[in-house]
Structures are given as structure tokens and as C-alpha cells.
């Protein structure tokens, strides 16, 4: 399918809320087997699916026109118009530049499906399903009415599906995670940041690490199965996602962080920096203790305040009525973070794409000052970040947009999975502690 969302048809999808995840997963599995580009994610009560369409390299310096409008004339269900306003019209998956990405040949680049600056994806088939309303809206190209793959996709998603539980490979057959960087290299990088912080050249740099794990004999990693696992294990507020722009490549994860959300030109974002791990996520006493530990730690407070101030600075140039909320504790699975909510109203001439480029990367993902931190990352980081730590954003014709930060993520190919983690380095950082935090 190579036709984008133009001359769009819409259809209602009414199913029981408990059955919807299985239907979306069945459609994802069908798309993967059929070697079609696909993407899927969940935000709160909403599940999203995109299949096929036009995929092109994204140019961060080229301003995009607004997304194609979707006709809602035939949607007579009272809640359908609201759901249709959230149907994805296009996706931008940004690429986080690094030294290795500019030096590697394309044949050596594990992120080659993303292009130099990222990926611009206008799907041929797009779904938003609201679990709380047991109702979904499908948008698809009119030109694809007679397309066999679209017909098959409709058949799959409109039929009740059994709950599928794929068998994982035996633990004994899995290879160990292999770090792509040795500790002496990491320690050298951290000490260099500390030196520059003490000299006043830097406030913070976020360094990343990467590991690989090979598939056992006779087994292939599946983006569809991995996304289902993410969907099952995601905590409240997290976004399980998978983007598979080409056969044999899938970026999958469970992100705790949105770069921003926009609805009716009102922007919501947050500063998220300062982290502790819970040994028992159900222990409220431990949670409270870690929160006090975070708020009393000068290192974590410094790291968090850098993020808040630079986000506020960026919003003051593109928004009006910027409001900084009170610092609070945010939980994501077994981790707790310091979080400060931030709200603002976009200026009329500012688009979601402009906001994404203005905010990426925040100090929580790159460092501060931004240019100096990014230069050090490019100079010293021995890995390809690709879409890791970069935002991916979906926009709708109804004016909604949500940019998700691609962290707690992995890149899958049939024979290898590559996982990523990062840590914010400041003047008070300890190399060994930061190494363990990213383990």
C-alpha cells in the first residue's frame, strides 16, 4: 500500500472494550506477517493503529503543511466526531543525531529506515479506538477500496479475536546482554563532563548506553509480540508503542514521558528528571522515602531545576500564559521521578512540528547548555542513538498532537535486539553510580 491519507473514507468500529486490544493486536500481527509498515500504541483509554502509506525521510528544517482533513459527514454516532479528531493523520519519528550516525555507511546503520533526520509517515489506514466508549473510527484512502490487503485488514479487525499468548524462547537459550561500551570508556566520559561542569562550561550532559541480545537458534524477534508484552506490562500513564516502518525493523518501548500534548492549541508538558528505583512498587513507605531522598538530594534537585528552567525558556518564545506547576513525585513501573507539570498556550503561528523542534532535545535528554552538551555527545558517544531519546509525534486533522519521548525502548531486527538507557551527568555525579543506574 503506497497511497497516503488523501480522499479519505471513514468507518465506525463498535466492539466491546475488552475485545478491542485483541483485535488491534491481531491487525498488527497481520501487518507484520504481510510485510506492511505498521505502528501501534496506547495512550490512556485510546488505542491507535497505522498501516501502510507513504514513508519518507524527515527534514527537520522543512516546515510541513497542516495534516489532510478527514471527512466526518457519515459519522452519526454522538461520540464519533470526538474520536475522529484524534485519528492519526501523520507521524514524525525524529532521529537523535550522534557522531557515529554521520560517520557510518548506510549499510552499517542499524537505523537506516529512519533517514538522516528521521521519518515522516502518512498512513494509508489509521485507527483510533476509545476503550471507555467501546467505539473506534477508522480512516483509510478511498483509492484502496478494492485493495486486497485493506480488505483483509478490515476482516481481521472486525472479527472477534482470541487472546493470544505467544511462547517466549526458553531463558536458557537466550544470549546475555552484551554492552557496547566498557566501563573505562564510560568513566572517562563522565569524568570529562564533571571537569567541564566544575569549570562552568556545562551544567549537565545526558549520556546513553546500548546493549545487544541475539535471538536463539530457530527463533526470530517479533515487533508484534514485543509490543503485546509492552501493552500488557505498561503502568498507568505510560505509553506502550511500536513503530515498524519496514520489514525486519521495529522500534518498541514503554515510554513514561511525553515531550508535550496539544489540544485546542493548549500545550501540556512536564519536566521529568531525578530518578530512583523501587525494590517493591507496592510499598508506599518506600515510595515516600525515595521521594524525600530525591527532594533532599542536591544533585537531583540541580538536574531537575535545569530541565524546568530551559523548558520554560523555550516555551516563553513560542507560547503565551506559561504556567509552572508544583514539583511532585511521578511513578512509572518500578521507578520514581521528580516531575514538574507545565502548561502554556501556543502562539497562533506556531505548529506542533515547530514545538517539537524547539523542545527537542530537552536537558533531560541531551543536556545544558544544549549546543555544548550535544557537541560532547557527538564527540564521545560510541553508539547510534537513532530514534532512542528522540521524540516521535502523531498529529491529527482535528488539531491534536502528542509527542512521545522514545526512551525505555529497543530496536528489534529478526536476529538481534538492541536496548538503550541513559543517565544525566552533572558535577556531583559518580561514574560507578551512573553506570549502575543505566545497567
Coordinates of C-alpha atoms in Angstrom, one line a residue:
X1 CA 0.0 0.0 0.0
X2 CA 1.6 3.2 -1.1
X3 CA -1.3 5.6 -1.1
X4 CA -1.4 8.3 1.6
X5 CA -4.4 9.6 3.6
X6 CA -6.0 11.7 0.9
X7 CA -9.6 11.5 -0.3
X8 CA -10.3 9.7 3.0
X9 CA -13.1 7.4 3.9
X10 CA -14.1 6.7 7.5
X11 CA -15.9 3.8 9.2
X12 CA -17.1 3.2 12.7
X13 CA -15.8 0.3 14.7
X14 CA -18.1 -0.7 17.5
X15 CA -16.8 -3.6 19.7
X16 CA -16.7 -4.4 23.4
X17 CA -13.8 -2.6 25.1
X18 CA -12.4 -5.9 26.5
X19 CA -12.1 -7.3 22.9
X20 CA -10.5 -4.2 21.3
X21 CA -6.9 -4.9 22.4
X22 CA -7.0 -8.4 20.9
X23 CA -8.4 -7.0 17.6
X24 CA -5.7 -4.4 17.3
X25 CA -3.0 -6.9 18.1
X26 CA -4.4 -9.3 15.5
X27 CA -4.2 -6.5 12.9
X28 CA -0.7 -5.7 14.0
X29 CA 0.3 -9.4 13.6
X30 CA -1.4 -9.5 10.2
X31 CA 0.5 -6.4 9.1
X32 CA 3.8 -7.9 10.3
X33 CA 3.2 -11.2 8.5
X34 CA 2.1 -9.3 5.3
X35 CA 5.4 -7.3 5.4
X36 CA 3.4 -4.0 5.6
X37 CA 4.7 -0.9 7.5
X38 CA 2.7 -0.7 10.8
X39 CA 2.7 1.2 14.1
X40 CA 0.6 0.8 17.2
X41 CA 0.4 2.5 20.6
X42 CA -1.9 3.2 23.6
X43 CA -2.4 6.4 25.4
X44 CA -4.8 6.1 28.4
X45 CA -8.1 4.8 27.1
X46 CA -7.2 5.3 23.5
X47 CA -5.6 2.7 21.2
X48 CA -4.0 3.6 17.9
X49 CA -3.0 1.7 14.8
X50 CA -1.5 2.8 11.5
X51 CA -0.7 0.6 8.5
X52 CA 0.9 1.3 5.1
X53 CA 1.0 4.7 3.4
X54 CA 3.8 7.0 2.3
X55 CA 7.1 6.9 4.3
X56 CA 9.8 9.5 3.5
X57 CA 12.9 10.9 5.1
X58 CA 12.0 13.8 7.5
X59 CA 13.8 17.1 7.2
X60 CA 13.8 19.0 10.5
X61 CA 14.4 22.3 8.6
X62 CA 11.4 21.9 6.2
X63 CA 8.1 23.2 7.6
X64 CA 5.2 20.9 6.9
X65 CA 1.7 22.0 5.9
X66 CA -1.2 21.0 8.2
X67 CA -2.4 17.4 8.0
X68 CA -5.0 16.4 5.5
X69 CA -8.6 16.8 6.8
X70 CA -10.7 13.7 7.4
X71 CA -14.4 13.9 6.4
X72 CA -16.8 13.1 9.3
X73 CA -20.0 13.6 7.4
X74 CA -21.0 9.9 7.7
X75 CA -20.2 9.6 11.4
X76 CA -23.6 9.9 13.1
X77 CA -22.6 8.3 16.4
X78 CA -22.6 11.1 19.1
X79 CA -19.0 10.2 20.3
X80 CA -17.6 9.5 16.8
X81 CA -16.7 13.1 15.9
X82 CA -14.6 13.5 19.1
X83 CA -12.8 10.2 18.4
X84 CA -12.2 11.1 14.8
X85 CA -10.5 14.3 15.9
X86 CA -7.8 12.1 17.4
X87 CA -7.2 9.7 14.4
X88 CA -3.5 10.0 13.4
X89 CA -3.0 11.7 10.0
X90 CA 0.7 11.6 10.1
X91 CA 3.6 10.6 12.3
X92 CA 7.0 12.2 12.6
X93 CA 9.7 10.0 14.2
X94 CA 12.7 12.2 14.9
X95 CA 16.2 10.9 14.9
X96 CA 18.7 11.9 17.6
X97 CA 21.9 12.8 15.8
X98 CA 25.3 11.5 17.1
X99 CA 28.8 11.2 15.8
X100 CA 28.5 7.5 14.7
X101 CA 25.4 8.3 12.7
X102 CA 27.2 10.8 10.4
X103 CA 30.3 8.6 10.0
X104 CA 28.8 5.2 9.4
X105 CA 27.9 3.9 5.9
X106 CA 24.2 3.3 5.4
X107 CA 24.9 -0.4 5.2
X108 CA 26.3 -0.3 8.7
X109 CA 23.5 1.9 10.1
X110 CA 21.0 -0.1 12.2
X111 CA 18.6 2.9 12.0
X112 CA 18.8 3.2 8.2
X113 CA 15.0 3.0 7.9
X114 CA 14.7 6.4 9.7
X115 CA 16.6 8.6 7.2
X116 CA 19.2 11.1 8.2
X117 CA 16.8 13.4 10.2
X118 CA 14.0 11.0 11.0
X119 CA 10.9 9.5 9.4
X120 CA 7.8 11.2 8.0
X121 CA 4.9 8.7 7.8
X122 CA 1.4 9.4 6.3
X123 CA -0.5 6.2 6.8
X124 CA -3.0 4.6 4.4
X125 CA -5.0 3.1 7.2
X126 CA -5.4 4.7 10.6
X127 CA -7.5 3.8 13.6
X128 CA -8.3 5.4 17.0
X129 CA -10.3 3.3 19.4
X130 CA -11.6 4.7 22.6
X131 CA -11.9 1.9 25.2
X132 CA -14.1 4.0 27.5
X133 CA -16.7 4.4 24.8
X134 CA -16.3 1.0 23.1
X135 CA -16.1 2.8 19.8
X136 CA -13.4 3.4 17.2
X137 CA -13.0 5.4 14.0
X138 CA -11.1 4.1 11.0
X139 CA -9.8 6.4 8.3
X140 CA -8.4 5.0 5.1
X141 CA -7.7 6.0 1.5
X142 CA -10.7 5.9 -0.9
X143 CA -8.2 4.6 -3.6
X144 CA -7.8 1.5 -1.5
X145 CA -11.4 0.3 -1.6
X146 CA -10.5 -2.6 -3.8
X147 CA -7.1 -3.3 -2.3
X148 CA -6.9 -6.9 -1.1
X149 CA -4.6 -6.1 1.8
X150 CA -7.0 -3.4 3.1
X151 CA -10.0 -5.8 2.7
X152 CA -8.1 -8.5 4.7
X153 CA -7.1 -5.9 7.3
X154 CA -10.8 -4.9 7.8
X155 CA -11.7 -8.6 8.1
X156 CA -9.1 -9.2 10.8
X157 CA -10.0 -6.1 12.9
X158 CA -13.8 -6.5 12.6
X159 CA -13.9 -10.1 13.8
X160 CA -13.6 -11.2 17.5
X161 CA -10.1 -12.4 18.3
X162 CA -8.9 -15.0 20.8
X163 CA -6.5 -13.8 23.4
X164 CA -3.1 -14.8 22.1
X165 CA -0.2 -15.7 24.3
X166 CA 3.0 -16.2 22.2
X167 CA 5.5 -18.6 23.8
X168 CA 8.8 -16.8 24.6
X169 CA 12.1 -18.6 23.9
X170 CA 13.5 -20.6 26.8
X171 CA 15.6 -18.5 29.1
X172 CA 18.5 -20.9 28.9
X173 CA 18.7 -20.3 25.1
X174 CA 18.9 -16.5 25.4
X175 CA 22.3 -14.9 25.0
X176 CA 23.4 -12.5 27.7
X177 CA 23.1 -8.8 27.2
X178 CA 26.3 -7.5 25.7
X179 CA 27.3 -3.9 26.5
X180 CA 28.6 -2.0 23.5
X181 CA 30.8 0.1 25.8
X182 CA 33.2 -0.9 28.5
X183 CA 33.2 0.7 31.9
X184 CA 36.6 2.5 31.5
X185 CA 35.3 4.3 28.4
X186 CA 32.1 5.3 30.4
X187 CA 34.2 6.5 33.4
X188 CA 36.3 8.7 31.1
X189 CA 33.3 10.3 29.6
X190 CA 31.7 11.0 32.9
X191 CA 34.8 12.5 34.4
X192 CA 35.1 14.8 31.4
X193 CA 31.6 16.1 32.0
X194 CA 32.4 16.6 35.7
X195 CA 35.5 18.6 34.8
X196 CA 33.6 20.9 32.4
X197 CA 30.8 21.3 34.9
X198 CA 33.3 22.4 37.6
X199 CA 34.9 24.9 35.1
X200 CA 31.4 26.3 34.4
X201 CA 31.4 25.2 30.7
X202 CA 28.5 22.7 31.2
X203 CA 25.6 22.2 33.6
X204 CA 24.6 18.7 32.6
X205 CA 25.1 16.1 29.8
X206 CA 22.9 13.0 29.3
X207 CA 25.0 10.1 28.2
X208 CA 23.4 6.9 26.8
X209 CA 24.5 3.3 26.7
X210 CA 23.4 0.4 24.5
X211 CA 23.4 -3.4 24.7
X212 CA 22.6 -6.2 22.3
X213 CA 21.0 -9.6 22.7
X214 CA 20.9 -12.2 20.0
X215 CA 17.9 -14.4 19.2
X216 CA 18.4 -18.1 20.0
X217 CA 18.6 -20.6 17.2
X218 CA 15.3 -21.2 15.4
X219 CA 13.7 -18.1 16.9
X220 CA 13.2 -14.6 15.5
X221 CA 12.4 -11.4 17.4
X222 CA 8.9 -10.1 16.6
X223 CA 7.9 -6.5 16.9
X224 CA 4.2 -7.5 17.2
X225 CA 4.9 -9.9 20.0
X226 CA 7.2 -7.5 21.8
X227 CA 4.6 -4.7 21.5
X228 CA 1.9 -7.0 23.0
X229 CA 4.2 -7.6 26.0
X230 CA 4.7 -3.9 26.4
X231 CA 1.0 -3.4 26.3
X232 CA 0.4 -6.0 29.0
X233 CA 3.1 -4.6 31.3
X234 CA 2.7 -0.9 30.9
X235 CA 1.9 1.0 34.1
X236 CA -0.8 3.7 34.3
X237 CA 0.3 6.8 32.4
X238 CA 2.9 5.0 30.3
X239 CA 2.7 4.7 26.5
X240 CA 3.5 1.3 25.1
X241 CA 4.5 1.8 21.4
X242 CA 5.9 0.1 18.4
X243 CA 6.9 1.6 15.0
X244 CA 7.8 -0.8 12.2
X245 CA 8.5 1.3 9.1
X246 CA 10.0 -1.6 7.1
X247 CA 10.2 -5.4 7.3
X248 CA 12.6 -6.7 9.9
X249 CA 12.9 -3.4 11.9
X250 CA 10.8 -2.3 14.8
X251 CA 11.3 0.4 17.4
X252 CA 9.4 -0.6 20.5
X253 CA 9.2 0.5 24.1
X254 CA 7.1 1.8 27.0
X255 CA 7.7 5.5 27.4
X256 CA 6.9 7.3 30.7
X257 CA 7.5 10.7 29.1
X258 CA 5.6 12.9 26.7
X259 CA 7.5 15.8 25.2
X260 CA 4.1 17.5 25.0
X261 CA 0.4 17.1 24.2
X262 CA -1.6 19.7 22.3
X263 CA -5.4 20.1 22.1
X264 CA -7.2 23.2 21.1
X265 CA -3.8 24.9 21.0
X266 CA -3.3 24.3 24.7
X267 CA 0.1 22.6 25.4
X268 CA 0.8 20.4 28.3
X269 CA 4.3 19.2 29.1
X270 CA 6.4 18.4 32.1
X271 CA 10.0 18.4 33.4
X272 CA 11.0 14.8 34.4
X273 CA 14.4 14.4 35.9
X274 CA 15.8 12.8 39.0
X275 CA 15.2 9.1 39.4
X276 CA 15.2 6.3 42.0
X277 CA 14.3 2.6 41.6
X278 CA 11.7 0.9 43.8
X279 CA 12.6 -2.5 45.1
X280 CA 8.8 -3.1 45.8
X281 CA 6.5 -0.9 43.7
X282 CA 3.6 -1.7 46.1
X283 CA 5.4 -0.4 49.2
X284 CA 4.0 3.1 49.9
X285 CA 6.5 3.7 52.7
X286 CA 9.5 3.1 50.4
X287 CA 7.9 5.3 47.8
X288 CA 7.6 8.2 50.3
X289 CA 11.2 7.6 51.5
X290 CA 12.6 7.8 47.9
X291 CA 10.6 11.0 47.3
X292 CA 12.2 12.6 50.4
X293 CA 15.6 11.2 49.2
X294 CA 15.1 12.8 45.8
X295 CA 14.0 16.2 47.1
X296 CA 16.8 16.3 49.6
X297 CA 19.5 15.4 47.0
X298 CA 21.3 18.5 45.8
X299 CA 22.4 16.5 42.7
X300 CA 18.9 15.5 41.7
X301 CA 17.4 18.9 42.5
X302 CA 20.1 20.6 40.4
X303 CA 19.4 18.2 37.5
X304 CA 15.6 18.8 37.8
X305 CA 15.8 22.5 38.0
X306 CA 18.0 22.7 34.9
X307 CA 15.3 20.9 32.9
X308 CA 12.5 23.1 34.3
X309 CA 14.2 26.4 33.5
X310 CA 15.2 25.5 30.0
X311 CA 11.7 24.2 29.1
X312 CA 10.3 27.4 30.5
X313 CA 12.7 29.5 28.4
X314 CA 11.7 27.6 25.2
X315 CA 8.0 28.0 25.8
X316 CA 8.3 31.7 26.6
X317 CA 9.4 32.2 22.9
X318 CA 6.6 30.2 21.3
X319 CA 3.7 30.3 23.8
X320 CA 1.7 32.7 26.0
X321 CA 0.4 32.1 29.5
X322 CA 3.2 29.7 30.6
X323 CA 2.3 28.2 34.0
X324 CA 4.8 26.2 36.0
X325 CA 3.2 23.7 38.5
X326 CA 4.4 22.4 41.8
X327 CA 7.0 19.7 41.9
X328 CA 5.7 16.3 42.6
X329 CA 6.5 12.6 42.6
X330 CA 5.8 10.6 39.4
X331 CA 5.8 6.8 39.3
X332 CA 6.4 4.7 36.2
X333 CA 6.5 1.0 37.0
X334 CA 9.4 0.4 39.4
X335 CA 10.9 3.9 39.0
X336 CA 10.0 7.1 40.7
X337 CA 10.9 10.6 39.3
X338 CA 10.7 14.2 40.2
X339 CA 8.1 15.8 38.0
X340 CA 7.0 19.4 37.4
X341 CA 3.9 19.9 35.3
X342 CA 4.0 22.9 32.8
X343 CA 1.1 24.3 30.7
X344 CA 1.0 27.0 28.0
X345 CA -1.0 28.3 25.0
X346 CA 0.6 28.1 21.6
X347 CA 1.0 31.3 19.6
X348 CA -1.2 31.3 16.5
X349 CA 1.7 30.9 14.1
X350 CA 3.4 28.0 16.0
X351 CA 2.7 24.4 14.8
X352 CA 3.3 21.2 16.7
X353 CA 6.3 20.5 14.4
X354 CA 7.8 23.8 15.4
X355 CA 7.3 23.0 19.1
X356 CA 8.9 19.5 18.7
X357 CA 12.0 21.0 17.1
X358 CA 12.1 23.8 19.7
X359 CA 11.9 21.5 22.7
X360 CA 14.0 18.6 21.4
X361 CA 16.2 17.7 23.0
X362 CA 15.3 18.9 26.5
X363 CA 18.0 18.9 29.1
X364 CA 16.6 15.6 30.4
X365 CA 17.6 14.0 27.1
X366 CA 20.6 16.0 25.9
X367 CA 22.0 18.4 28.5
X368 CA 22.7 22.0 29.1
X369 CA 23.8 24.3 27.6
X370 CA 22.2 22.4 24.7
X371 CA 24.8 23.1 21.9
X372 CA 27.8 22.3 24.1
X373 CA 26.2 19.1 25.6
X374 CA 25.2 17.8 22.1
X375 CA 28.7 18.6 20.8
X376 CA 30.2 16.4 23.6
X377 CA 27.8 13.6 22.9
X378 CA 28.6 13.7 19.2
X379 CA 32.3 13.7 20.0
X380 CA 32.4 10.9 22.6
X381 CA 29.4 8.6 22.5
X382 CA 30.3 5.3 20.8
X383 CA 26.8 4.3 19.7
X384 CA 23.9 5.2 17.4
X385 CA 21.0 6.7 19.3
X386 CA 18.8 6.7 16.2
X387 CA 15.2 7.2 17.4
X388 CA 16.2 6.5 21.1
X389 CA 15.8 9.6 23.3
X390 CA 14.3 11.4 20.3
X391 CA 10.6 12.3 20.1
X392 CA 8.0 10.6 17.8
X393 CA 4.8 12.6 17.3
X394 CA 1.4 11.9 15.9
X395 CA -0.8 14.7 14.6
X396 CA -4.5 14.5 13.7
X397 CA -6.6 16.5 11.2
X398 CA -8.6 17.7 14.3
X399 CA -5.6 19.7 15.6
X400 CA -4.5 17.3 18.3
X401 CA -0.8 16.3 18.6
X402 CA 1.2 14.2 21.1
X403 CA 5.0 13.9 21.1
X404 CA 6.3 10.9 23.0
X405 CA 9.9 10.5 24.1
X406 CA 11.5 7.3 22.7
X407 CA 13.1 6.1 26.0
X408 CA 12.8 2.7 27.8
X409 CA 13.0 1.3 24.3
X410 CA 14.7 -1.2 22.0
X411 CA 15.3 -1.7 18.3
X412 CA 14.4 -5.1 17.0
X413 CA 15.6 -7.0 14.0
X414 CA 14.8 -10.7 13.5
X415 CA 18.1 -11.9 15.0
X416 CA 19.1 -9.1 17.3
X417 CA 17.5 -6.7 19.9
X418 CA 19.3 -3.6 20.8
X419 CA 18.3 -1.9 24.1
X420 CA 19.1 1.6 25.4
X421 CA 19.4 3.5 28.7
X422 CA 20.7 6.9 29.7
X423 CA 21.8 9.0 32.7
X424 CA 22.1 12.7 33.4
X425 CA 25.6 13.6 34.4
X426 CA 26.3 16.7 36.5
X427 CA 29.2 18.0 38.5
X428 CA 28.4 15.8 41.5
X429 CA 27.9 12.6 39.6
X430 CA 29.7 9.4 40.5
X431 CA 30.7 7.3 37.4
X432 CA 30.1 4.0 39.2
X433 CA 26.6 5.0 40.4
X434 CA 25.6 6.3 37.0
X435 CA 26.9 3.1 35.4
X436 CA 24.7 1.0 37.7
X437 CA 21.7 3.3 37.1
X438 CA 21.9 2.6 33.4
X439 CA 22.5 -1.1 33.8

